[in-house]
Amino acid sequence: SSTFFDNLLHLETLDISFNKLSELSPILFKNLVMLSILNLNHNYLTYLPDNLFKDLTKLTILNLSNNLIKQLSKTLFEK
């Protein structure tokens, strides 16, 4: 399956904060292998799908603040 970000293989920073997002596709970030900074703050996320960040091996900064998340899965970063 393809995602919105498929052709952005060299993207290093992604800021999708303040977008009223309520859910994320489990494969949304699958090809963003160079991503090191991801801002998802100030959305309406209540949960994050398992393995959502599994391909983000360069990720060093993740901002999930000001969402509605109550619990994080242990498998968010697992392959």
Coordinates of C-alpha atoms in Angstrom, one line a residue:
S1 CA 0.0 0.0 0.0
S2 CA 1.1 3.5 -0.6
T3 CA 1.0 6.4 1.8
F4 CA 0.9 10.2 1.5
F5 CA 4.6 10.4 2.3
D6 CA 5.9 7.6 0.0
N7 CA 8.1 9.8 -2.1
L8 CA 9.7 11.7 0.7
L9 CA 12.5 9.3 1.4
H10 CA 15.0 11.9 2.5
L11 CA 12.6 13.8 4.8
E12 CA 14.3 14.5 8.1
T13 CA 11.7 16.7 9.9
L14 CA 7.9 16.4 9.8
D15 CA 5.6 18.7 11.7
I16 CA 1.9 17.8 11.5
S17 CA 0.9 19.4 14.7
F18 CA -2.3 21.5 15.1
N19 CA -4.0 19.5 12.3
K20 CA -7.0 18.1 14.3
L21 CA -5.8 14.5 13.5
S22 CA -7.8 11.9 15.4
E23 CA -6.2 8.8 14.0
L24 CA -3.1 7.7 12.1
S25 CA -2.8 4.9 9.5
P26 CA -0.5 2.1 10.8
I27 CA 1.6 2.5 7.6
L28 CA 1.7 6.3 7.5
F29 CA 5.4 6.6 8.3
K30 CA 6.6 3.4 6.7
N31 CA 9.0 4.9 4.1
L32 CA 10.4 7.8 6.2
V33 CA 13.6 6.1 7.0
M34 CA 15.6 9.4 7.4
L35 CA 13.0 11.1 9.7
S36 CA 14.6 12.3 12.9
I37 CA 12.1 14.8 14.2
L38 CA 8.3 14.1 14.3
N39 CA 5.9 16.6 15.8
L40 CA 2.3 15.3 16.3
N41 CA 1.5 17.7 19.2
H42 CA -1.9 19.5 19.6
N43 CA -4.1 17.0 17.7
Y44 CA -6.9 14.7 18.8
L45 CA -5.1 11.4 18.8
T46 CA -6.5 8.9 21.3
Y47 CA -4.2 6.0 20.5
L48 CA -1.3 5.1 18.2
P49 CA -1.4 1.9 16.1
D50 CA 1.1 -0.9 17.0
N51 CA 4.4 -0.7 15.1
L52 CA 3.6 2.8 13.9
F53 CA 7.2 4.0 14.3
K54 CA 8.9 0.7 13.4
D55 CA 10.7 2.1 10.4
L56 CA 11.8 5.3 12.0
T57 CA 15.2 4.1 13.1
K58 CA 16.7 7.6 12.9
L59 CA 13.9 9.2 15.0
T60 CA 15.4 11.1 18.0
I61 CA 12.6 13.6 18.8
L62 CA 9.0 12.7 19.0
N63 CA 6.4 15.2 20.3
L64 CA 3.0 13.8 21.2
S65 CA 2.1 16.4 23.7
N66 CA -1.4 17.8 24.0
N67 CA -3.3 14.9 22.5
L68 CA -5.8 12.6 24.1
I69 CA -3.6 9.5 24.4
K70 CA -4.1 7.6 27.6
Q71 CA -1.7 4.6 26.9
L72 CA 1.1 3.8 24.6
S73 CA 1.7 0.3 23.2
K74 CA 4.9 -1.5 23.9
T75 CA 5.2 -2.3 20.2
L76 CA 5.1 1.2 18.8
F77 CA 8.7 0.9 17.7
E78 CA 9.0 -2.8 17.1
K79 CA 9.5 -4.4 13.8

